[in-house]
Every structure is written in C-alpha cells, then in structure tokens.
Amino acid sequence: MINPYNVIKEIDFERLAGSENERKAAKIFSNYLTNMGLAPKLEAFEIYSFDTGKAKITVNGKEFFAHPYGLNKNATIEGELVFVDNPEIVANNKGAFKDKIVMSYGFSRRLGPTLFAGGVKAYIGIGRPNKKINSSSHRQKSFEKGYVNSVNVSYNDAIKLMKYAGKNLKIIIEQKVEKRIAHNLVVDIKGKKIDENLTLAFGHYDSVARTSGSSDNAGGSVILLKLAEYFSKHQPLRDLRIIFFSAEELGLLGSQNYVKTHLKELQNRVKFVMNIDVAGDIIGTDHLNVIGTKEMLGYLDGITKEIGLNFYSKLEIQSSDCMPFTKYEIPSVNIHRKGGAGSSAIHTPDDSPKNVSRSGLKNTLTAATNVLERVLNAKVYPINREIDGSLRDRIEKYLYNMNYENPALEWTPKYKK
C-alpha cells in the first residue's frame, strides 16, 4: 500500500505550472497509478507561466529583498512610496495615487485591476507577521491586458520601509515569463454500470513559487492517489474519474480548461464533484464546505458523522478548482484540513513536509473515501444537480474576479427544479 506521507516527501520540490518540475510530479503520480493497473493520461493546455525570479528594493542606500509576483516581467521602477492600510482607497480616491509606489497589507482578487485603473506605478504587498515572504501572481488576463509591477516583502521589512514613505525608492525585478504547456492528469476507474452517472474527485498538484506546497496541495494530491488505490481494488457501481489539476495557483486554469473541453460530458453525466485542497496538518480542524443545497449539506455531514468524524460543515463557496463547475450548477463538496503549521504557512517556503504528517491526512482521506463509497454505490444517486440560491451572488462575484469577465451562470430555472 502507498504511504501518502512518503509521496509528499517524494514531491518535495517547487511545482510551477508548465515547468519541468510539474512534468516530474505528473510522472511520479502516473507511475503510481499505472502500477495500480490504471491508465492515466495527460491533457495539455497553454498558459502564461514563468521561471521563479528575484527582486530587490533600494532606498537611501539600503537594500530590501522581495519576491516578484508571478507573470511579472523584468522591470525597473522608481517612484515615491505611499503606505495605505486599505488598497481599496486607490479606487475610492480616483487619481490620487497615480505614478506612486503603493505599499499595503490588504489584498483582494480585484486588487490588480484596481491598481491598474488607478495609474499606480508599482505595488508592494506585505507578508504575514512571523512568516516568510509569501508568493503571489498576476492573473492571465492582467498579464495580457496590463498589470502594475508588483512584489511582496516580509512584514518586518515593511515596517522598516514605512519610514521612507514620501521618499523615492527603486524596485528591480528579474523574471522570465513566456507561454508554456501545462498538464492535467486524468484517470478513470470504471464502475459496474448501474447507470451513466460520472462522479469526479480532484485537486491540484501544482504549487506557487518557492515552496513545495506540502499542505497546499501535495496533501490533497496524495489523498487522490489513495482514493485511486482504494477504488481500483473495490470497483464501485458507478464510474469515478480522478483528476490532478495543474495551474490552480495561477487562477484555476487547469479546472477551467477541463470544464471547457469536457462540457458536453459534464452537462450529460456529472451531478456532483469532490475537491480536496489543503490537507495534512498535524494539528488542525477538519472541514466540509458544500456548494450545493441544504439537503446535500445535511446528507454529507450526516454520513461523515456516521463513521465517527465530526467535521465543521457549512454551505459556502471555496476558492479552488470546484468554482469553474459552479457556472453550470454542478455542486461540490470541498474537503480540507486547516489551522496547523502547514496550512498557516501556505504560499511560503514553510509549507513543507516537516509541517504535515500521515496522521494529519487520515481524517480527510477517511471522509473522502466514505463520501465516494456512499455516492458511487447508492442504489439511487443521492445528490441532485442543484446549488442553493443563497450562494449565487458569491459565486458570480468569484467567477468575475477569476477572469474579470461576465460569469453568465447557466443554471436550471427554479420552475424546472
């Protein structure tokens, strides 16, 4: 049997989408799946990606280390530093920060377009207290249409930089950006054909820059591997497809591509998907976030309690690969574990094997296996393809900020439900 923690250590390297290391990780997972007697396949798609670069800030003869945003090309920027507590002031005070270098602790998914529209010259994001510098990235659409040169600095360095507010500083960014090919890894486990329903279980296997992402999301990836191992030995009544998505960290690009290329099948066969993103914390809390109906929430919470697991369960959207499916009203359960040293350090170098464990994967794996066992083997498929209307506004806002495009949800009208 596969030891999932050993696999986390085996992929203890940065896995940027479209990189050689992404392909290395895909090969490792493929080998495990092939050894189970399964036939994994790669699905390629084109993205903008980058080689992990470097940046520095110089002011008054002093130099500060920084991380450039992903997809930020080489640049040298000089300008006056302005510190703000909330970067949304750039939108509220239109034109007030034109040609300024803005530094702030705040973040939102609409930050990029807000800064660009405000004519900001550069942006310095501030990391979390007592944490290493986090890694962020521009969106694909921002890279194509225009972005503000951006870097992140540590919390402590930001405190030092604050005293230079009102003074000129220089930011130098060195980073290669280009079009590349990323890959989703897909494997089918055929059921006994009680009906034509297809259930998907997925998570992403890429990481952000400068980290191996042991909890986010090597932990989820090895759980998918264990699910494949289990169901390859215990054939379900219905078909199961397991997908290792790439480029989640660049804006859910792998799952978006999958939905686009498999749309007809999704509309005809898929009523429910499972997403596993963030797992492995040695000490943490377990969660079921359901994007579906109250009935679906009660069902999943109940069958999880039946096996002795008491997860925090709620109707809520999740910033992960489940979201592209919501456009077509495909409900999901998002199973994750958070609150420990690993997940608290996501997107930093400290999201590493030392902060996760095999025991920290157990509850997530047990719950995921149980949900799939029940759904795949039910005499009548137990989940309806429906999402509660109370989530609609949040879904639309999320999907808009994902690509800065009209989400145009394709949901079944209420009178047809």
Short mmCIF file of C-alpha atoms in Angstrom, two decimals:
data_model
loop_
_atom_site.label_atom_id
_atom_site.label_comp_id
_atom_site.label_asym_id
_atom_site.label_seq_id
_atom_site.Cartn_x
_atom_site.Cartn_y
_atom_site.Cartn_z
CA MET A 1 0.00 0.00 0.00
CA ILE A 2 1.08 3.54 -0.73
CA ASN A 3 2.36 5.58 2.22
CA PRO A 4 0.96 9.04 1.39
CA TYR A 5 3.46 10.90 3.56
CA ASN A 6 6.34 9.29 1.68
CA VAL A 7 4.85 10.60 -1.57
CA ILE A 8 4.69 14.11 -0.10
CA LYS A 9 8.42 13.83 0.59
CA GLU A 10 8.96 12.45 -2.91
CA ILE A 11 7.44 15.59 -4.45
CA ASP A 12 9.17 17.97 -2.05
CA PHE A 13 10.05 20.47 -4.78
CA GLU A 14 8.52 23.57 -6.37
CA ARG A 15 5.88 22.58 -8.96
CA LEU A 16 5.10 25.64 -11.06
CA ALA A 17 2.54 25.00 -13.78
CA GLY A 18 4.17 24.40 -17.15
CA SER A 19 7.60 23.72 -15.65
CA GLU A 20 9.89 20.70 -15.82
CA ASN A 21 9.05 20.06 -12.16
CA GLU A 22 5.34 19.96 -12.97
CA ARG A 23 6.07 17.21 -15.51
CA LYS A 24 8.31 15.45 -12.98
CA ALA A 25 5.47 15.37 -10.43
CA ALA A 26 2.96 14.22 -13.06
CA LYS A 27 5.31 11.37 -13.95
CA ILE A 28 5.59 10.31 -10.31
CA PHE A 29 1.80 10.20 -9.92
CA SER A 30 1.41 8.46 -13.29
CA ASN A 31 3.81 5.72 -12.25
CA TYR A 32 1.86 5.03 -9.07
CA LEU A 33 -1.43 4.93 -11.00
CA THR A 34 -0.01 2.66 -13.69
CA ASN A 35 1.24 0.26 -11.01
CA MET A 36 -2.38 0.01 -9.81
CA GLY A 37 -3.36 -1.27 -13.25
CA LEU A 38 -4.92 2.05 -14.25
CA ALA A 39 -4.33 4.04 -17.44
CA PRO A 40 -3.66 7.70 -16.59
CA LYS A 41 -3.48 10.26 -19.38
CA LEU A 42 -2.25 13.82 -19.68
CA GLU A 43 -4.41 16.63 -21.04
CA ALA A 44 -2.32 19.58 -22.22
CA PHE A 45 -3.30 23.25 -22.28
CA GLU A 46 -1.46 26.50 -22.95
CA ILE A 47 -0.84 29.15 -20.29
CA TYR A 48 1.46 32.02 -19.46
CA SER A 49 3.94 30.89 -16.83
CA PHE A 50 7.34 31.91 -15.51
CA ASP A 51 10.66 30.92 -14.01
CA THR A 52 10.87 31.91 -10.35
CA GLY A 53 12.57 35.30 -10.37
CA LYS A 54 14.05 37.73 -7.89
CA ALA A 55 13.52 41.34 -6.88
CA LYS A 56 15.00 43.99 -4.63
CA ILE A 57 14.01 47.39 -3.31
CA THR A 58 16.65 50.08 -2.79
CA VAL A 59 16.17 53.32 -0.87
CA ASN A 60 18.59 55.69 0.84
CA GLY A 61 21.49 53.29 0.30
CA LYS A 62 19.65 50.35 1.89
CA GLU A 63 18.51 47.21 0.07
CA PHE A 64 15.48 45.01 0.82
CA PHE A 65 14.83 41.52 -0.53
CA ALA A 66 11.47 40.96 -2.29
CA HIS A 67 9.54 38.32 -4.25
CA PRO A 68 8.22 39.44 -7.64
CA TYR A 69 4.65 38.49 -8.49
CA GLY A 70 4.37 35.56 -10.87
CA LEU A 71 3.97 36.64 -14.53
CA ASN A 72 5.77 39.92 -13.75
CA LYS A 73 8.40 40.51 -16.43
CA ASN A 74 11.76 42.25 -15.97
CA ALA A 75 11.27 45.81 -14.78
CA THR A 76 12.99 48.72 -13.06
CA ILE A 77 10.64 51.16 -11.36
CA GLU A 78 11.39 54.37 -9.49
CA GLY A 79 8.87 56.50 -7.64
CA GLU A 80 7.51 57.90 -4.41
CA LEU A 81 6.46 55.40 -1.74
CA VAL A 82 2.98 55.73 -0.25
CA PHE A 83 1.69 53.46 2.53
CA VAL A 84 -2.05 52.74 2.83
CA ASP A 85 -3.89 50.49 5.27
CA ASN A 86 -6.52 49.52 2.70
CA PRO A 87 -5.60 49.46 -1.01
CA GLU A 88 -9.26 49.98 -1.97
CA ILE A 89 -8.62 53.67 -1.32
CA VAL A 90 -6.96 53.66 -4.75
CA ALA A 91 -10.42 53.18 -6.28
CA ASN A 92 -12.20 55.50 -3.87
CA ASN A 93 -9.77 58.41 -4.31
CA LYS A 94 -9.53 58.23 -8.08
CA GLY A 95 -6.22 59.53 -9.43
CA ALA A 96 -4.73 60.27 -6.01
CA PHE A 97 -2.11 57.52 -6.34
CA LYS A 98 -1.20 57.97 -9.99
CA ASP A 99 2.53 57.29 -10.57
CA LYS A 100 3.03 56.36 -6.89
CA ILE A 101 4.52 53.16 -5.47
CA VAL A 102 1.83 51.89 -3.12
CA MET A 103 2.60 49.58 -0.19
CA SER A 104 -0.23 47.88 1.70
CA TYR A 105 -1.14 44.91 3.86
CA GLY A 106 -4.52 44.49 2.20
CA PHE A 107 -5.44 42.04 -0.56
CA SER A 108 -8.46 41.25 -2.72
CA ARG A 109 -8.96 39.46 -6.05
CA ARG A 110 -9.89 42.75 -7.67
CA LEU A 111 -6.67 44.40 -6.44
CA GLY A 112 -4.84 44.09 -9.77
CA PRO A 113 -7.44 45.90 -11.90
CA THR A 114 -7.94 48.49 -9.14
CA LEU A 115 -4.24 49.38 -9.08
CA PHE A 116 -4.01 49.42 -12.87
CA ALA A 117 -7.05 51.65 -13.29
CA GLY A 118 -5.66 54.00 -10.64
CA GLY A 119 -2.42 54.53 -12.54
CA VAL A 120 -0.30 53.14 -9.71
CA LYS A 121 3.34 52.79 -10.75
CA ALA A 122 4.17 49.73 -8.59
CA TYR A 123 2.73 47.76 -5.69
CA ILE A 124 4.48 46.34 -2.62
CA GLY A 125 2.46 43.69 -0.78
CA ILE A 126 3.21 42.96 2.87
CA GLY A 127 3.62 39.41 4.17
CA ARG A 128 2.04 38.00 7.31
CA PRO A 129 3.65 38.60 10.73
CA ASN A 130 6.21 35.96 11.77
CA LYS A 131 6.02 34.29 8.35
CA LYS A 132 8.38 34.09 5.42
CA ILE A 133 7.52 36.15 2.34
CA ASN A 134 4.51 34.73 0.50
CA SER A 135 4.35 34.20 -3.25
CA SER A 136 1.58 35.77 -5.36
CA SER A 137 0.86 36.07 -9.07
CA HIS A 138 -0.88 38.27 -11.59
CA ARG A 139 -3.88 36.79 -13.39
CA GLN A 140 -3.58 35.64 -17.00
CA LYS A 141 -6.00 38.35 -18.14
CA SER A 142 -3.99 41.03 -16.32
CA PHE A 143 -0.80 39.83 -17.97
CA GLU A 144 -2.44 40.14 -21.39
CA LYS A 145 -4.21 43.48 -20.87
CA GLY A 146 -1.88 45.26 -18.47
CA TYR A 147 -0.69 44.99 -14.88
CA VAL A 148 1.07 47.02 -12.21
CA ASN A 149 4.59 45.79 -11.42
CA SER A 150 4.26 44.09 -8.03
CA VAL A 151 6.40 42.47 -5.35
CA ASN A 152 5.93 41.09 -1.85
CA VAL A 153 8.15 41.85 1.15
CA SER A 154 8.30 40.44 4.66
CA TYR A 155 6.26 42.02 7.44
CA ASN A 156 9.42 43.14 9.27
CA ASP A 157 10.92 44.74 6.16
CA ALA A 158 7.63 46.53 5.51
CA ILE A 159 7.88 48.13 8.94
CA LYS A 160 11.36 49.37 8.03
CA LEU A 161 10.16 50.64 4.64
CA MET A 162 7.30 52.61 6.18
CA LYS A 163 9.68 55.28 7.45
CA TYR A 164 10.60 56.03 3.82
CA ALA A 165 7.01 56.95 2.92
CA GLY A 166 7.10 60.11 0.83
CA LYS A 167 10.61 59.36 -0.43
CA ASN A 168 11.70 57.90 -3.77
CA LEU A 169 12.76 54.28 -3.99
CA LYS A 170 13.70 51.83 -6.73
CA ILE A 171 12.34 48.34 -7.42
CA ILE A 172 14.27 45.96 -9.69
CA ILE A 173 12.54 42.79 -10.94
CA GLU A 174 14.25 39.99 -12.87
CA GLN A 175 11.95 37.22 -14.10
CA LYS A 176 11.35 35.26 -17.31
CA VAL A 177 7.73 34.97 -18.48
CA GLU A 178 6.54 33.00 -21.51
CA LYS A 179 3.80 30.77 -22.93
CA ARG A 180 4.11 27.18 -21.77
CA ILE A 181 2.21 23.90 -21.81
CA ALA A 182 0.70 22.67 -18.55
CA HIS A 183 -0.91 19.28 -17.97
CA ASN A 184 -3.88 17.88 -16.11
CA LEU A 185 -3.50 14.23 -15.14
CA VAL A 186 -6.73 12.24 -15.58
CA VAL A 187 -7.52 8.64 -14.66
CA ASP A 188 -10.78 6.68 -14.96
CA ILE A 189 -12.00 3.92 -12.68
CA LYS A 190 -14.84 2.13 -14.42
CA GLY A 191 -17.87 1.15 -12.39
CA LYS A 192 -20.26 -1.76 -12.83
CA LYS A 193 -22.57 0.43 -14.92
CA ILE A 194 -25.62 0.65 -12.67
CA ASP A 195 -26.28 3.91 -14.55
CA GLU A 196 -24.46 6.55 -16.60
CA ASN A 197 -23.63 8.96 -13.77
CA LEU A 198 -19.99 10.03 -13.59
CA THR A 199 -18.54 11.40 -10.35
CA LEU A 200 -15.35 13.47 -10.29
CA ALA A 201 -12.79 13.68 -7.48
CA PHE A 202 -10.00 16.18 -7.96
CA GLY A 203 -7.43 18.56 -6.52
CA HIS A 204 -4.44 20.49 -7.81
CA TYR A 205 -0.86 19.24 -7.81
CA ASP A 206 0.93 22.45 -8.79
CA SER A 207 2.43 24.84 -6.24
CA VAL A 208 3.22 28.52 -6.10
CA ALA A 209 6.82 29.67 -6.48
CA ARG A 210 9.47 28.99 -3.83
CA THR A 211 7.64 26.20 -2.00
CA SER A 212 6.84 22.52 -2.33
CA GLY A 213 3.30 23.16 -1.07
CA SER A 214 3.13 20.14 1.21
CA SER A 215 -0.30 21.01 2.58
CA ASP A 216 -1.34 23.10 -0.46
CA ASN A 217 -1.70 20.82 -2.23
CA ALA A 218 0.64 17.86 -2.12
CA GLY A 219 -1.53 16.67 0.77
CA GLY A 220 -4.66 16.72 -1.36
CA SER A 221 -2.83 15.12 -4.27
CA VAL A 222 -1.67 12.11 -2.27
CA ILE A 223 -5.21 11.65 -0.96
CA LEU A 224 -6.37 11.43 -4.59
CA LEU A 225 -3.69 8.80 -5.10
CA LYS A 226 -5.01 6.83 -2.13
CA LEU A 227 -8.58 7.12 -3.47
CA ALA A 228 -7.40 5.68 -6.76
CA GLU A 229 -5.68 2.86 -4.89
CA TYR A 230 -8.83 2.04 -2.91
CA PHE A 231 -11.35 2.13 -5.76
CA SER A 232 -9.05 0.26 -8.14
CA LYS A 233 -9.34 -2.61 -5.65
CA HIS A 234 -13.02 -2.06 -4.76
CA GLN A 235 -14.86 -1.50 -8.04
CA PRO A 236 -17.81 0.85 -7.48
CA LEU A 237 -21.22 0.59 -9.12
CA ARG A 238 -20.69 3.90 -10.93
CA ASP A 239 -17.83 5.46 -12.88
CA LEU A 240 -15.28 7.55 -10.99
CA ARG A 241 -12.81 9.94 -12.57
CA ILE A 242 -9.86 11.30 -10.58
CA ILE A 243 -8.15 14.45 -11.84
CA PHE A 244 -4.90 16.07 -10.74
CA PHE A 245 -5.27 19.66 -11.95
CA SER A 246 -2.36 21.92 -12.81
CA ALA A 247 -2.24 25.73 -12.75
CA GLU A 248 -4.72 26.15 -9.91
CA GLU A 249 -2.31 28.60 -8.34
CA LEU A 250 -2.33 30.74 -11.50
CA GLY A 251 -6.10 31.17 -11.42
CA LEU A 252 -7.78 27.73 -11.61
CA LEU A 253 -6.54 27.34 -15.17
CA GLY A 254 -6.45 23.53 -15.21
CA SER A 255 -10.01 23.14 -13.99
CA GLN A 256 -11.22 25.92 -16.29
CA ASN A 257 -9.66 24.14 -19.25
CA TYR A 258 -11.17 20.82 -18.17
CA VAL A 259 -14.68 22.29 -17.90
CA LYS A 260 -14.32 23.91 -21.33
CA THR A 261 -13.06 20.77 -23.10
CA HIS A 262 -15.41 18.30 -21.36
CA LEU A 263 -18.52 20.48 -21.19
CA LYS A 264 -20.90 18.17 -23.05
CA GLU A 265 -19.97 15.22 -20.84
CA LEU A 266 -20.29 17.36 -17.71
CA GLN A 267 -23.76 18.50 -18.72
CA ASN A 268 -24.92 14.98 -19.56
CA ARG A 269 -23.30 12.84 -16.87
CA VAL A 270 -21.97 14.79 -13.88
CA LYS A 271 -24.15 15.74 -10.89
CA PHE A 272 -21.52 16.00 -8.17
CA VAL A 273 -17.79 16.65 -7.79
CA MET A 274 -15.38 16.41 -4.87
CA ASN A 275 -12.43 18.75 -4.40
CA ILE A 276 -9.57 18.17 -1.97
CA ASP A 277 -7.39 21.22 -1.45
CA VAL A 278 -5.17 21.63 1.65
CA ALA A 279 -4.55 18.60 3.84
CA GLY A 280 -2.01 17.14 6.23
CA ASP A 281 -1.78 19.48 9.22
CA ILE A 282 -0.52 17.54 12.24
CA ILE A 283 -2.90 19.52 14.46
CA GLY A 284 -5.82 21.20 12.73
CA THR A 285 -9.55 21.32 12.11
CA ASP A 286 -11.48 19.32 9.51
CA HIS A 287 -13.96 20.95 7.14
CA LEU A 288 -16.68 20.11 4.61
CA ASN A 289 -17.57 23.18 2.56
CA VAL A 290 -20.58 22.36 0.41
CA ILE A 291 -21.51 24.28 -2.72
CA GLY A 292 -24.92 22.71 -3.16
CA THR A 293 -28.24 22.51 -1.35
CA LYS A 294 -29.07 22.37 2.34
CA GLU A 295 -30.22 18.77 1.76
CA MET A 296 -26.83 17.89 0.27
CA LEU A 297 -25.08 19.52 3.23
CA GLY A 298 -27.17 17.51 5.68
CA TYR A 299 -26.54 14.28 3.79
CA LEU A 300 -22.75 14.69 3.61
CA ASP A 301 -22.46 15.91 7.20
CA GLY A 302 -24.61 13.02 8.39
CA ILE A 303 -22.73 10.23 6.62
CA THR A 304 -19.46 11.71 7.88
CA LYS A 305 -20.72 11.69 11.47
CA GLU A 306 -21.89 8.08 10.99
CA ILE A 307 -18.26 6.96 10.73
CA GLY A 308 -17.20 8.94 13.80
CA LEU A 309 -15.84 12.11 12.19
CA ASN A 310 -17.14 15.49 13.34
CA PHE A 311 -16.23 17.99 10.62
CA TYR A 312 -17.10 21.68 10.54
CA SER A 313 -19.73 21.66 7.78
CA LYS A 314 -21.41 24.58 6.03
CA LEU A 315 -22.82 25.90 2.77
CA GLU A 316 -20.00 28.06 1.44
CA ILE A 317 -18.01 28.71 -1.70
CA GLN A 318 -14.36 27.66 -1.83
CA SER A 319 -11.52 29.40 -3.62
CA SER A 320 -10.39 26.33 -5.50
CA ASP A 321 -10.92 24.11 -8.55
CA CYS A 322 -14.58 23.47 -7.74
CA MET A 323 -15.52 27.01 -8.81
CA PRO A 324 -15.43 26.65 -12.64
CA PHE A 325 -18.03 23.87 -12.27
CA THR A 326 -20.44 26.21 -10.47
CA LYS A 327 -21.07 28.13 -13.70
CA TYR A 328 -23.07 25.07 -14.83
CA GLU A 329 -24.66 24.43 -11.42
CA ILE A 330 -22.57 21.36 -10.70
CA PRO A 331 -22.44 21.05 -6.90
CA SER A 332 -19.31 20.13 -4.95
CA VAL A 333 -18.00 19.16 -1.57
CA ASN A 334 -14.66 20.66 -0.61
CA ILE A 335 -12.86 18.57 1.98
CA HIS A 336 -9.88 20.11 3.72
CA ARG A 337 -7.91 20.39 6.96
CA LYS A 338 -6.50 23.69 8.16
CA GLY A 339 -5.29 25.66 11.17
CA GLY A 340 -1.93 23.96 11.71
CA ALA A 341 1.65 24.88 10.90
CA GLY A 342 1.48 23.69 7.29
CA SER A 343 -1.72 25.38 6.15
CA SER A 344 -0.89 28.51 8.16
CA ALA A 345 2.26 28.81 6.05
CA ILE A 346 0.69 28.21 2.63
CA HIS A 347 2.35 30.02 -0.26
CA THR A 348 5.59 30.30 1.72
CA PRO A 349 8.67 28.02 1.91
CA ASP A 350 7.48 26.70 5.29
CA ASP A 351 4.60 24.77 3.70
CA SER A 352 6.94 21.79 3.76
CA PRO A 353 6.94 18.10 4.79
CA LYS A 354 8.07 18.95 8.33
CA ASN A 355 4.70 20.61 8.97
CA VAL A 356 2.42 17.79 7.77
CA SER A 357 2.12 14.13 8.72
CA ARG A 358 0.48 10.85 7.76
CA SER A 359 -1.86 11.16 10.75
CA GLY A 360 -2.79 14.66 9.57
CA LEU A 361 -4.02 13.16 6.28
CA LYS A 362 -6.14 10.45 7.90
CA ASN A 363 -9.43 12.27 8.55
CA THR A 364 -9.51 13.91 5.14
CA LEU A 365 -8.81 10.60 3.41
CA THR A 366 -11.34 8.69 5.52
CA ALA A 367 -14.09 11.25 4.91
CA ALA A 368 -13.38 11.43 1.17
CA THR A 369 -13.37 7.65 0.81
CA ASN A 370 -16.63 7.36 2.74
CA VAL A 371 -18.43 10.03 0.69
CA LEU A 372 -17.39 8.45 -2.60
CA GLU A 373 -18.20 4.94 -1.34
CA ARG A 374 -21.73 6.05 -0.46
CA VAL A 375 -22.39 8.12 -3.58
CA LEU A 376 -20.88 5.68 -6.08
CA ASN A 377 -22.64 2.64 -4.59
CA ALA A 378 -26.05 4.09 -3.70
CA LYS A 379 -29.00 2.26 -5.27
CA VAL A 380 -30.34 5.68 -6.32
CA TYR A 381 -27.90 8.53 -6.95
CA PRO A 382 -28.26 10.58 -3.74
CA ILE A 383 -27.30 14.09 -4.90
CA ASN A 384 -29.25 16.41 -7.17
CA ARG A 385 -27.54 18.74 -9.61
CA GLU A 386 -28.53 21.92 -7.82
CA ILE A 387 -26.92 24.79 -5.89
CA ASP A 388 -28.76 26.82 -3.26
CA GLY A 389 -29.72 30.28 -4.49
CA SER A 390 -28.19 31.88 -1.38
CA LEU A 391 -24.74 31.18 -2.86
CA ARG A 392 -25.45 32.69 -6.27
CA ASP A 393 -24.19 36.24 -5.62
CA ARG A 394 -20.95 34.98 -4.07
CA ILE A 395 -20.41 32.59 -6.96
CA GLU A 396 -20.97 35.29 -9.57
CA LYS A 397 -18.60 37.69 -7.83
CA TYR A 398 -15.93 34.98 -7.51
CA LEU A 399 -16.19 33.91 -11.14
CA TYR A 400 -15.98 37.53 -12.29
CA ASN A 401 -12.81 38.14 -10.27
CA MET A 402 -11.35 34.87 -11.59
CA ASN A 403 -11.08 36.17 -15.17
CA TYR A 404 -12.56 39.68 -15.00
CA GLU A 405 -15.35 38.56 -17.35
CA ASN A 406 -19.14 38.28 -17.09
CA PRO A 407 -19.72 34.87 -15.42
CA ALA A 408 -23.13 34.28 -17.13
CA LEU A 409 -24.27 31.37 -14.95
CA GLU A 410 -26.07 28.55 -16.78
CA TRP A 411 -28.33 27.27 -14.02
CA THR A 412 -31.61 25.40 -14.30
CA PRO A 413 -34.54 27.82 -13.81
CA LYS A 414 -36.33 27.45 -10.47
CA TYR A 415 -39.57 26.36 -12.13
CA LYS A 416 -37.79 23.33 -13.62
CA LYS A 417 -36.36 22.12 -10.31
#
